[in-house]
Coordinates of C-alpha atoms in Angstrom, one line a residue:
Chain A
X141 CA 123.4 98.3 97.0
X142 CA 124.5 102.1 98.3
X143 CA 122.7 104.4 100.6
X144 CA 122.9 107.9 99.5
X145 CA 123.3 110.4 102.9
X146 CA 122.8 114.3 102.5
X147 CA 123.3 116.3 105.3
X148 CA 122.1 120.2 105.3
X149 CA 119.4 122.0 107.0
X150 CA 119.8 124.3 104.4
X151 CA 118.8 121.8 102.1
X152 CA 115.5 120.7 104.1
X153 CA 114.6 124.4 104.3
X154 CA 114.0 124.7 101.0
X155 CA 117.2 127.8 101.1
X156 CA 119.4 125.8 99.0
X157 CA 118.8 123.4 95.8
X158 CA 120.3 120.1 96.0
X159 CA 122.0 119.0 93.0
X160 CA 123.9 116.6 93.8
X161 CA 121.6 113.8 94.7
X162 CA 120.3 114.0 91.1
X163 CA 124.1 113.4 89.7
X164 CA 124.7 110.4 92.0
X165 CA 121.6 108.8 90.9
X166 CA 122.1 109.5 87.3
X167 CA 125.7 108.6 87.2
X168 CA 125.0 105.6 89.8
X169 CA 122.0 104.4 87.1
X170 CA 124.1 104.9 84.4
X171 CA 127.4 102.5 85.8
X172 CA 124.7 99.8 87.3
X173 CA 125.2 100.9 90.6
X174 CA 122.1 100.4 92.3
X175 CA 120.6 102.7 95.0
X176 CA 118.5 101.5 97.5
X177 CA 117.3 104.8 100.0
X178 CA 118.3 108.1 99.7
X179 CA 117.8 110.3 102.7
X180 CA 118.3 114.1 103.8
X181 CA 118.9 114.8 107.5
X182 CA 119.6 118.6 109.6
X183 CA 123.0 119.3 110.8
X184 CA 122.0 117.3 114.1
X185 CA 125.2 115.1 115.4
X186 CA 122.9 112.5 116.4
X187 CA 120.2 112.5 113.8
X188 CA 123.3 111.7 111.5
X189 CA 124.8 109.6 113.6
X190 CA 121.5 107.6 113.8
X191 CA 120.8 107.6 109.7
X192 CA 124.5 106.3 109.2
X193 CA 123.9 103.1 111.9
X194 CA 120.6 102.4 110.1
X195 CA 121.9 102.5 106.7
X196 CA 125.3 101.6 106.9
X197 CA 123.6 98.0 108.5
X198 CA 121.7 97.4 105.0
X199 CA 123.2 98.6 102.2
X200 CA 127.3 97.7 100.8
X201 CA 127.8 101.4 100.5
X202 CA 127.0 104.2 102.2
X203 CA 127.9 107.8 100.4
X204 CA 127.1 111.0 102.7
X205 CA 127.4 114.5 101.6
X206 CA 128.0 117.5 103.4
X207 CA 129.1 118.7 107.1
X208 CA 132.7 118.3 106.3
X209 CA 134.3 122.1 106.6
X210 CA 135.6 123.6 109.8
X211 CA 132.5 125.7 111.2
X212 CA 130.1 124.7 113.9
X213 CA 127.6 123.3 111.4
X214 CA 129.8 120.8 110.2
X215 CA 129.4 117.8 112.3
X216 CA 129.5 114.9 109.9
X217 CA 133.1 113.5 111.3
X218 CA 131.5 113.8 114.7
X219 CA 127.9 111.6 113.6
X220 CA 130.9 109.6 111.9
X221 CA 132.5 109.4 115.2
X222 CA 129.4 108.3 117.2
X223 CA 128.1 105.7 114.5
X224 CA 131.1 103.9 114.5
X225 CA 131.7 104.3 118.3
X226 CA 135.2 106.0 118.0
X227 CA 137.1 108.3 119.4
X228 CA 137.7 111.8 116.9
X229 CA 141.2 112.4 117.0
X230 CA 143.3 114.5 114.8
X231 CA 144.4 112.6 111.6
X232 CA 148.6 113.0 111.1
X233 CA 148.7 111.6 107.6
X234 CA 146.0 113.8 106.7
X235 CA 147.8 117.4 108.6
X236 CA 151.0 116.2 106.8
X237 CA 149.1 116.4 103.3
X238 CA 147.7 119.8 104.4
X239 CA 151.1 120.8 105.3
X240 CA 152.2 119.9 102.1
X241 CA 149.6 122.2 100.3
X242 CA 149.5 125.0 102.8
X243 CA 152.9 125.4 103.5
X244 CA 153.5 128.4 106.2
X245 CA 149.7 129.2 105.6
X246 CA 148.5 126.3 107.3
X247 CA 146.6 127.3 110.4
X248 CA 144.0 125.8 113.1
X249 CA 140.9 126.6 111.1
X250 CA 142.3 124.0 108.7
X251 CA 143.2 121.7 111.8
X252 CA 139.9 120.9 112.8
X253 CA 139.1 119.6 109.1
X254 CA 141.7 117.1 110.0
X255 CA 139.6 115.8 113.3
X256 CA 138.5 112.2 112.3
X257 CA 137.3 108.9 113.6
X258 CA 140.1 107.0 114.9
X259 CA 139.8 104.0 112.1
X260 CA 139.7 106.4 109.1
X261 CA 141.0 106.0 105.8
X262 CA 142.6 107.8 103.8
X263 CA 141.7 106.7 99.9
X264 CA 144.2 108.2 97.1
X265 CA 143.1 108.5 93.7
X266 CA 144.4 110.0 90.4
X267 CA 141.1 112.4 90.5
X268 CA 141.8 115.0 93.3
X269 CA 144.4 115.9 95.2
X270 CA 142.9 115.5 98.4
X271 CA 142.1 111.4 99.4
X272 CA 138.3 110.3 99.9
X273 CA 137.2 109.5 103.2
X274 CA 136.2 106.4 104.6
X275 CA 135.0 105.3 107.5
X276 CA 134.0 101.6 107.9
X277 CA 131.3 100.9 104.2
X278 CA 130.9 104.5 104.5
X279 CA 132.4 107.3 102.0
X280 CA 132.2 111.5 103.4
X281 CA 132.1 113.4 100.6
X282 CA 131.6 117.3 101.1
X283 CA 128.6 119.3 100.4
X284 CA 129.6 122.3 98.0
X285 CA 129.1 120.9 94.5
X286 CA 132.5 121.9 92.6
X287 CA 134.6 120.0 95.1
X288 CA 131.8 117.4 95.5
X289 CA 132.0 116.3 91.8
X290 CA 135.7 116.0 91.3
X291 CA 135.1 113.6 94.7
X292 CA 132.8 111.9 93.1
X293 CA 134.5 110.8 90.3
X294 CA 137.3 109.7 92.3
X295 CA 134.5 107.7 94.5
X296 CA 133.5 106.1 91.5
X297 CA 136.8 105.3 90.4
X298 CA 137.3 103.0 93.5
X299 CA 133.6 101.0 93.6
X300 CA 134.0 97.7 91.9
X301 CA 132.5 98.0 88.8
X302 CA 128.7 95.9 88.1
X303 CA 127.0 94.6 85.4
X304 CA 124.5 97.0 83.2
X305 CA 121.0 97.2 83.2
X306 CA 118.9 97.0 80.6
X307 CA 115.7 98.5 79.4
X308 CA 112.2 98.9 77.5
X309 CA 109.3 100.3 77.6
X310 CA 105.6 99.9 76.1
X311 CA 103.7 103.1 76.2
X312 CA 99.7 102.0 75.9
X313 CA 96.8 104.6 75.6
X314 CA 95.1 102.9 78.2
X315 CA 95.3 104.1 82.4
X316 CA 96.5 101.7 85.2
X317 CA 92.9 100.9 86.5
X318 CA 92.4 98.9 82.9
X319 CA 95.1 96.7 82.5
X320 CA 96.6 96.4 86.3
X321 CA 95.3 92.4 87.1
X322 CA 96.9 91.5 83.4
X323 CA 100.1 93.2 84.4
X324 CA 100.6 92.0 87.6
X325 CA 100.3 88.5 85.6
X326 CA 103.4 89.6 83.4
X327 CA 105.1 90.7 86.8
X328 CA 104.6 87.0 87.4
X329 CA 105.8 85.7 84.3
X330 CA 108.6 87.4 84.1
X331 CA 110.7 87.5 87.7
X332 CA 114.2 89.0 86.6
X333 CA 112.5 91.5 85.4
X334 CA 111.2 95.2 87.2
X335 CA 108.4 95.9 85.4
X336 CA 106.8 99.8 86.6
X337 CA 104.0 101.3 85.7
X338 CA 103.9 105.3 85.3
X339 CA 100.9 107.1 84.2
X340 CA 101.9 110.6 82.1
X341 CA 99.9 113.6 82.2
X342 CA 96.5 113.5 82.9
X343 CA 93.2 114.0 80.9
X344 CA 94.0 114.4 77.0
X345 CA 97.0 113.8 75.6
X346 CA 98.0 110.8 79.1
X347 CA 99.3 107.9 78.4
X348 CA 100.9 105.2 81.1
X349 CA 104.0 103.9 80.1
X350 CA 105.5 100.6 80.9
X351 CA 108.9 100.3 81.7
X352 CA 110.8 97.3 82.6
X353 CA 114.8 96.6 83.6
X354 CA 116.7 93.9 84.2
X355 CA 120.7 92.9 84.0
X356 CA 120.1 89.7 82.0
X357 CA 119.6 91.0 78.1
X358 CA 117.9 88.0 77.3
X359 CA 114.8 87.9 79.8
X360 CA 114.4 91.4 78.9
X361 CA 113.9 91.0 75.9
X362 CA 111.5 88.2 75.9
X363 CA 109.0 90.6 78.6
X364 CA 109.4 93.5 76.1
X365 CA 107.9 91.3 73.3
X366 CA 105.8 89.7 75.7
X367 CA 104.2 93.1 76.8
X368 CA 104.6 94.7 72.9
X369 CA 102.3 91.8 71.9
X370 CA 99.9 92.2 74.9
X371 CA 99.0 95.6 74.0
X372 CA 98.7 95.2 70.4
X373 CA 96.5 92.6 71.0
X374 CA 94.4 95.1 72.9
X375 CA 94.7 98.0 70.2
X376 CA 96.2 100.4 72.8
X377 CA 100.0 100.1 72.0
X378 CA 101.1 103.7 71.3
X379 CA 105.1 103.5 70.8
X380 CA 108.1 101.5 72.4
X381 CA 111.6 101.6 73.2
X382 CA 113.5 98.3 72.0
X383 CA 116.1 97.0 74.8
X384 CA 119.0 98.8 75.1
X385 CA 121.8 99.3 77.7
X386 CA 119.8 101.5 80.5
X387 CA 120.6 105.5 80.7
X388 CA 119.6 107.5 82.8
X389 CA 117.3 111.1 82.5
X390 CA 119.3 114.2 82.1
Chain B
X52 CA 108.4 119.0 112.5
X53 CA 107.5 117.6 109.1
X54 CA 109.1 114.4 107.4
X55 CA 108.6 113.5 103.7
X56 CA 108.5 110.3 102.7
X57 CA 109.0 109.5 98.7
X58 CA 108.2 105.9 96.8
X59 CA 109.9 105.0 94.0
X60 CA 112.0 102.6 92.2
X61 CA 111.8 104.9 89.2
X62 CA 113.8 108.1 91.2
X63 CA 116.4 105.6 93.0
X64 CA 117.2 104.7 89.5
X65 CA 117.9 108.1 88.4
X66 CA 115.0 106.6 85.5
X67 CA 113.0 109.7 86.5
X68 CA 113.7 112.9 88.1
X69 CA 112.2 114.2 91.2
X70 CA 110.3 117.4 91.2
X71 CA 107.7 116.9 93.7
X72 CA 110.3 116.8 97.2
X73 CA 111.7 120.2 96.2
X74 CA 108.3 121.7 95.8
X75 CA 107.4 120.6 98.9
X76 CA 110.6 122.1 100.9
X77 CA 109.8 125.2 98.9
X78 CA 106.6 125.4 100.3
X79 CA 107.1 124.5 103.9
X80 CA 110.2 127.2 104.1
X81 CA 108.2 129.7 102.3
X82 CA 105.1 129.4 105.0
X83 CA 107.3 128.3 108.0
X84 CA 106.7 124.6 108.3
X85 CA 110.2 122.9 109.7
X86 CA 111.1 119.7 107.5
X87 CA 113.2 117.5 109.6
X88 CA 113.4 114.8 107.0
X89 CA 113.8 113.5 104.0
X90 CA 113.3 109.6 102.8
X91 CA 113.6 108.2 99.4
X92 CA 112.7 104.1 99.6
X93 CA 112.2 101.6 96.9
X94 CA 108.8 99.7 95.9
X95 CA 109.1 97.7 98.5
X96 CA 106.4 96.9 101.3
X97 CA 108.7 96.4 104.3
X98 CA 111.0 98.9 103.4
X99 CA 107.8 101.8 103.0
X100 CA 106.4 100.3 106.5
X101 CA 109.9 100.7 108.4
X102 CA 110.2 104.3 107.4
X103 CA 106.7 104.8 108.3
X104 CA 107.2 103.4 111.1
X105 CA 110.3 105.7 111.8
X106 CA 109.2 108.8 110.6
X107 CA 105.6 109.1 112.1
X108 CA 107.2 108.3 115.8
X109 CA 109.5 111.2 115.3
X110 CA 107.7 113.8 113.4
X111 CA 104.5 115.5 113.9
X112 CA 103.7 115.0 110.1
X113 CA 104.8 112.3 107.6
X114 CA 103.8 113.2 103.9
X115 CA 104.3 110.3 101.6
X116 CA 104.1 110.4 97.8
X117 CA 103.6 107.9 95.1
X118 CA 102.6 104.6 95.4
X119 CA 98.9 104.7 95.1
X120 CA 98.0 104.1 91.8
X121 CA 96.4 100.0 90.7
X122 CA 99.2 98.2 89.8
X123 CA 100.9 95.7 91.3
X124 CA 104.5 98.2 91.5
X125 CA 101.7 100.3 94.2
X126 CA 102.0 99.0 97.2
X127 CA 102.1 102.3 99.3
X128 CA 98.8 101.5 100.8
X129 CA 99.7 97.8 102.2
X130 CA 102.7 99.2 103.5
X131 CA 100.7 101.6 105.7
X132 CA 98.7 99.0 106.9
X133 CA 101.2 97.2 107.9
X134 CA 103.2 100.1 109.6
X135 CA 100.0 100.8 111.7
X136 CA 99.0 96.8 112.3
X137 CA 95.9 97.4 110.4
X138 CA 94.0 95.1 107.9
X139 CA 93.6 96.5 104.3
X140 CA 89.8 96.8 103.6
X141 CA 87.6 98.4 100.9
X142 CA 86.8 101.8 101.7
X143 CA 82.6 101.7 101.2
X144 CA 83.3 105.9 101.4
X145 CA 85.9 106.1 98.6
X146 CA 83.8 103.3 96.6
X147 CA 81.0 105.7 96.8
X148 CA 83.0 109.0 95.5
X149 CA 84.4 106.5 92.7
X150 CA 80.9 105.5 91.8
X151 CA 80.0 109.0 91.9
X152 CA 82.3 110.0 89.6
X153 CA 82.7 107.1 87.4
X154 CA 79.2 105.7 86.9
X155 CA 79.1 102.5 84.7
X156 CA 82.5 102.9 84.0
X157 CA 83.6 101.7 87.4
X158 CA 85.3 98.7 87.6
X159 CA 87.5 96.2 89.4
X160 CA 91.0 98.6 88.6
X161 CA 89.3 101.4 90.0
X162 CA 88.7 99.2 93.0
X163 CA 92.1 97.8 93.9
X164 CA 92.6 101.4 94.8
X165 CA 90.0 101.9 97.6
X166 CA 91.6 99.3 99.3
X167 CA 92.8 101.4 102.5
X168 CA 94.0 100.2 105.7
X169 CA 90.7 100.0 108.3
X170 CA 91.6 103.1 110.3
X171 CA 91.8 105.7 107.4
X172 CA 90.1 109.3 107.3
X173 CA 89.4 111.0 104.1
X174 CA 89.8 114.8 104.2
X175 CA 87.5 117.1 101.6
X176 CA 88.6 120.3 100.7
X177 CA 88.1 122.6 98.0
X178 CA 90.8 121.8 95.5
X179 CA 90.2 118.7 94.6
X180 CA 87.6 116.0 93.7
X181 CA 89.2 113.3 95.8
X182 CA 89.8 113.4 99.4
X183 CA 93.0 113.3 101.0
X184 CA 94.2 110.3 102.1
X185 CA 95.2 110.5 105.8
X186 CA 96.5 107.0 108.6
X187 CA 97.7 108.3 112.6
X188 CA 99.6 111.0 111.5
X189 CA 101.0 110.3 107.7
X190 CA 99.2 111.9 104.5
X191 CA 99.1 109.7 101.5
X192 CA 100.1 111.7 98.6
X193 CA 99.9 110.5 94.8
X194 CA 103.2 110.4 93.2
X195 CA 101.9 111.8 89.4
X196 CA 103.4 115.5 89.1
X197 CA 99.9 116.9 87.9
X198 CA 97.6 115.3 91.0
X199 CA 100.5 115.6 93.4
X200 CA 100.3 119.4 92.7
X201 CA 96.6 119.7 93.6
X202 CA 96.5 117.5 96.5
X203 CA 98.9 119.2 97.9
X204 CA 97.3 122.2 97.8
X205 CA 94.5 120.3 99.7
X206 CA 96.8 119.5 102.5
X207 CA 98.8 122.9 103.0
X208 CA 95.0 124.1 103.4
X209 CA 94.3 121.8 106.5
X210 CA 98.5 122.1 108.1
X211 CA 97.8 124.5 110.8
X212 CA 99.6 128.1 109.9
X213 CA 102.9 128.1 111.2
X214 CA 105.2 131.5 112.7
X215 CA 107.0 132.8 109.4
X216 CA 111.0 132.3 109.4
X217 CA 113.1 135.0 109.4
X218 CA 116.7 135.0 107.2
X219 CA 119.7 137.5 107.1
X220 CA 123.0 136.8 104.9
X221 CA 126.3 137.9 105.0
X222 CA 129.1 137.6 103.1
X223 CA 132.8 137.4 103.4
X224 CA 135.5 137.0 100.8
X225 CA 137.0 135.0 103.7
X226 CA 137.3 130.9 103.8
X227 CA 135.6 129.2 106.4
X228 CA 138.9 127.8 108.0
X229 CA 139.7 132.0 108.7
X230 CA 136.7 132.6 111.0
X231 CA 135.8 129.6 111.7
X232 CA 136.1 129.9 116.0
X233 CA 135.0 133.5 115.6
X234 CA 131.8 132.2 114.3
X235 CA 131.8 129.5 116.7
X236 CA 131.5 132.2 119.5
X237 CA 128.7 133.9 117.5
X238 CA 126.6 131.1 117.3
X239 CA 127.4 130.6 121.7
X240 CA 125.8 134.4 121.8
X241 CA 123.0 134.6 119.4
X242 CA 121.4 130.7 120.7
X243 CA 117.8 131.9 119.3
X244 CA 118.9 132.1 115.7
X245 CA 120.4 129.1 113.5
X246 CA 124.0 130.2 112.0
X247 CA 124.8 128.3 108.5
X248 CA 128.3 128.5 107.0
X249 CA 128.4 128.1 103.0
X250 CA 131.5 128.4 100.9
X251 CA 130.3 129.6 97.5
X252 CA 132.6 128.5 94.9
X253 CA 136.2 127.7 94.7
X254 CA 139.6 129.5 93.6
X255 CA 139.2 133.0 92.1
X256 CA 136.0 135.1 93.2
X257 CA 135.1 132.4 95.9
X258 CA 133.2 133.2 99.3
X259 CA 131.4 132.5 101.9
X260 CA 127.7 133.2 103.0
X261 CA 126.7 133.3 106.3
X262 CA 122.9 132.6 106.8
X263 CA 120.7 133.6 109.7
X264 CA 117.5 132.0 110.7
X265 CA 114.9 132.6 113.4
X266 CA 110.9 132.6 113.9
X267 CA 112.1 135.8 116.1
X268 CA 112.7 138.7 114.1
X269 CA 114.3 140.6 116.8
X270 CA 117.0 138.3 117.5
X271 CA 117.9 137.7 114.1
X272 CA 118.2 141.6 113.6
X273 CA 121.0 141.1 116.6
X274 CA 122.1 138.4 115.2
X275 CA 123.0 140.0 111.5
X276 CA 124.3 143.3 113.5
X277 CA 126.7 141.3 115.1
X278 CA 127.9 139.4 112.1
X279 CA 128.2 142.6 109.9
X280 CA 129.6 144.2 112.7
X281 CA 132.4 141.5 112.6
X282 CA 133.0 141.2 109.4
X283 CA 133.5 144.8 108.8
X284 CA 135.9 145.3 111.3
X285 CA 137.8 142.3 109.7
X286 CA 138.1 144.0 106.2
X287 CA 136.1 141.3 104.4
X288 CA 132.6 142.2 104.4
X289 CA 131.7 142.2 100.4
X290 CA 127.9 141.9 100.9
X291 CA 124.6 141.2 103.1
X292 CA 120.9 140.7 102.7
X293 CA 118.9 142.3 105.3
X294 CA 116.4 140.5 107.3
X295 CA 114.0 139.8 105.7
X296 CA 110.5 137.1 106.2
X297 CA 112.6 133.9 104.7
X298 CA 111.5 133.0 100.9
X299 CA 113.4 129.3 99.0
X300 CA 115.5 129.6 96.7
X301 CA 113.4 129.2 93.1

């Protein structure tokens, strides 16, 4: 199970459009990867620190965004810092691969990019040329989308990969209020299986549809047909989706 | 201070896309309402009451969404009962709007979803039928795109108006790690207005904005002097937006 963590008052202020927490859930969705809470916090060193102590204690994973450059607003390594109790101190494996691609250009503005928690590691991958960041079951990845996504691949490249999901769905002309105690029956029935229930549109033309997931193929498909039948019976079935390997919306 | 709260197995899958949270942090920028927070949590009782629990002691607001609807995957309203140590109960006053509204066609569906924990208030307005749905200091939103829309129309019209925000920008063709403790010193002299770094972009035709924010116009006017000021003098100024009352990006 991973946390997602987005750091960026100038996401909460409605200034800037996140886009990146929609590609880590599709792309999570799509691999089986599954994602527990997602949460956007300000720039506040302790409001991180506090969301990274809380999440980092219930889920495997924890992926933060943002707060990673050299500028005053960038305190993620410092929340890091406090979370995990350590000391920030300047990372030597990390200035030597700055010195590397900077050469004679390197300066202090870069420096204080290479300011991390004392137990920090350094992840290489084939993705990027700079190494992911990890700290404890925790992953910083930055903020600014072009550099996040060539991160994130390299992120993904390293998480052990997991079974897929599967999934259905029954759409039924009826709303929730009519068939919600015979659902919750099927919910019962059928335990390996998520079964949700979201209404579309409203007045004419709405329609809920049923969807249901699991990662065994089998008891999937015997709660698709289960439901399929249900609302047949009832004279409200309006369409379906046979099982198939889950993806994602785009 | 504002928290929002979303419910949904559906979004942590990446199943469905939100569109309901950046509507919301459009509209609270836009009319100067501060959003310290945003949570996304699965279906899950304990896991809606914790945040709740959370978020309401920290915030002056929590706004929650989804979760309301009669099936057995809606279990928003048993999770704010148990956030506030409250018994779900019928709600005779919601019973009666149903009734109302539904005549003979009311039946036991309908009433799975007036069950409400003991201590709720329902709030009128003029935008919709149905009240708002309001326990301690946490609004109970519906989750549908379509009602979600209306209803929160209903509650901007009952959040107290809030002092407009103020925003500047500034741009350099500089990288942050160049003026990074130049900026550091700005943000030390101008303590009224909130200073946000954003790279724009990488490699060829790259930059960085600068962003300042304040409820007080005329230290945000100082504030943008100062950084255009700078900037100039550095030989890297390539643009500004002048202050201006704050609008979200669209």
């Amino acid at each position: 199970m991973i946390a997602i963590l987005v750091i960026g008052n100038e996401l909460l202020s409605g200034q800037v459009q996140d886009t990146n927490v929609s590609h880590m859930l599709r792309r999570f969705g799509a691999s089986g990867h599954k994602v527990g809470e997602v949460r956007i916090v300000s720039d506040g060193i302790h409001e991180i620190a506090q969301a990274l102590t809380a999440l980092s204690a219930r889920h495997q994973w924890v992926i933060s965004t943002g707060g990673l450059g050299p500028t005053h607003d960038d305190v993620t390594m410092a929340a890091y810092a406090e979370a995990f109790n350590q000391p920030l101190q300047t990372c030597e494996a990390l200035v030597q691969i700055m010195r590397d691609y900077y050469g004679a250009r390197l300066h202090d503005g870069h420096l204080r990019m290479a300011r991390l928690p004392a137990s920090v590691e350094l992840i290489h991958t084939d993705h990027i040329h700079w190494p992911l960041i990890k700290v404890g079951n925790c992953f910083a990845l930055p903020g600014l989308p072009e550099v996040f996504l060539l991160k994130f691949e390299a992120l993904m490249s390293v998480l052990p990969a997991q079974p897929p999901l599967f999934y259905a769905a029954v759409d039924t002309s009826e709303s929730e209020s009519d068939f919600a105690a015979v659902l919750e029956d099927q919910q019962r029935l059928h335990k390996g299986v998520e079964i949700g229930s979201y209404p579309k549109g409203i007045g004419k033309g709405s329609f809920t549809r049923l969807t249901c997931k699991s990662t065994e193929r089998s008891l999937l498909e015997a709660c698709f047909e289960s439901l399929s039948q249900l609302f047949k019976q009832r004279e409200t079935l309006i369409g379906s989706e046979s099982p198939k390997r889950f993806e994602p919306s785009s």
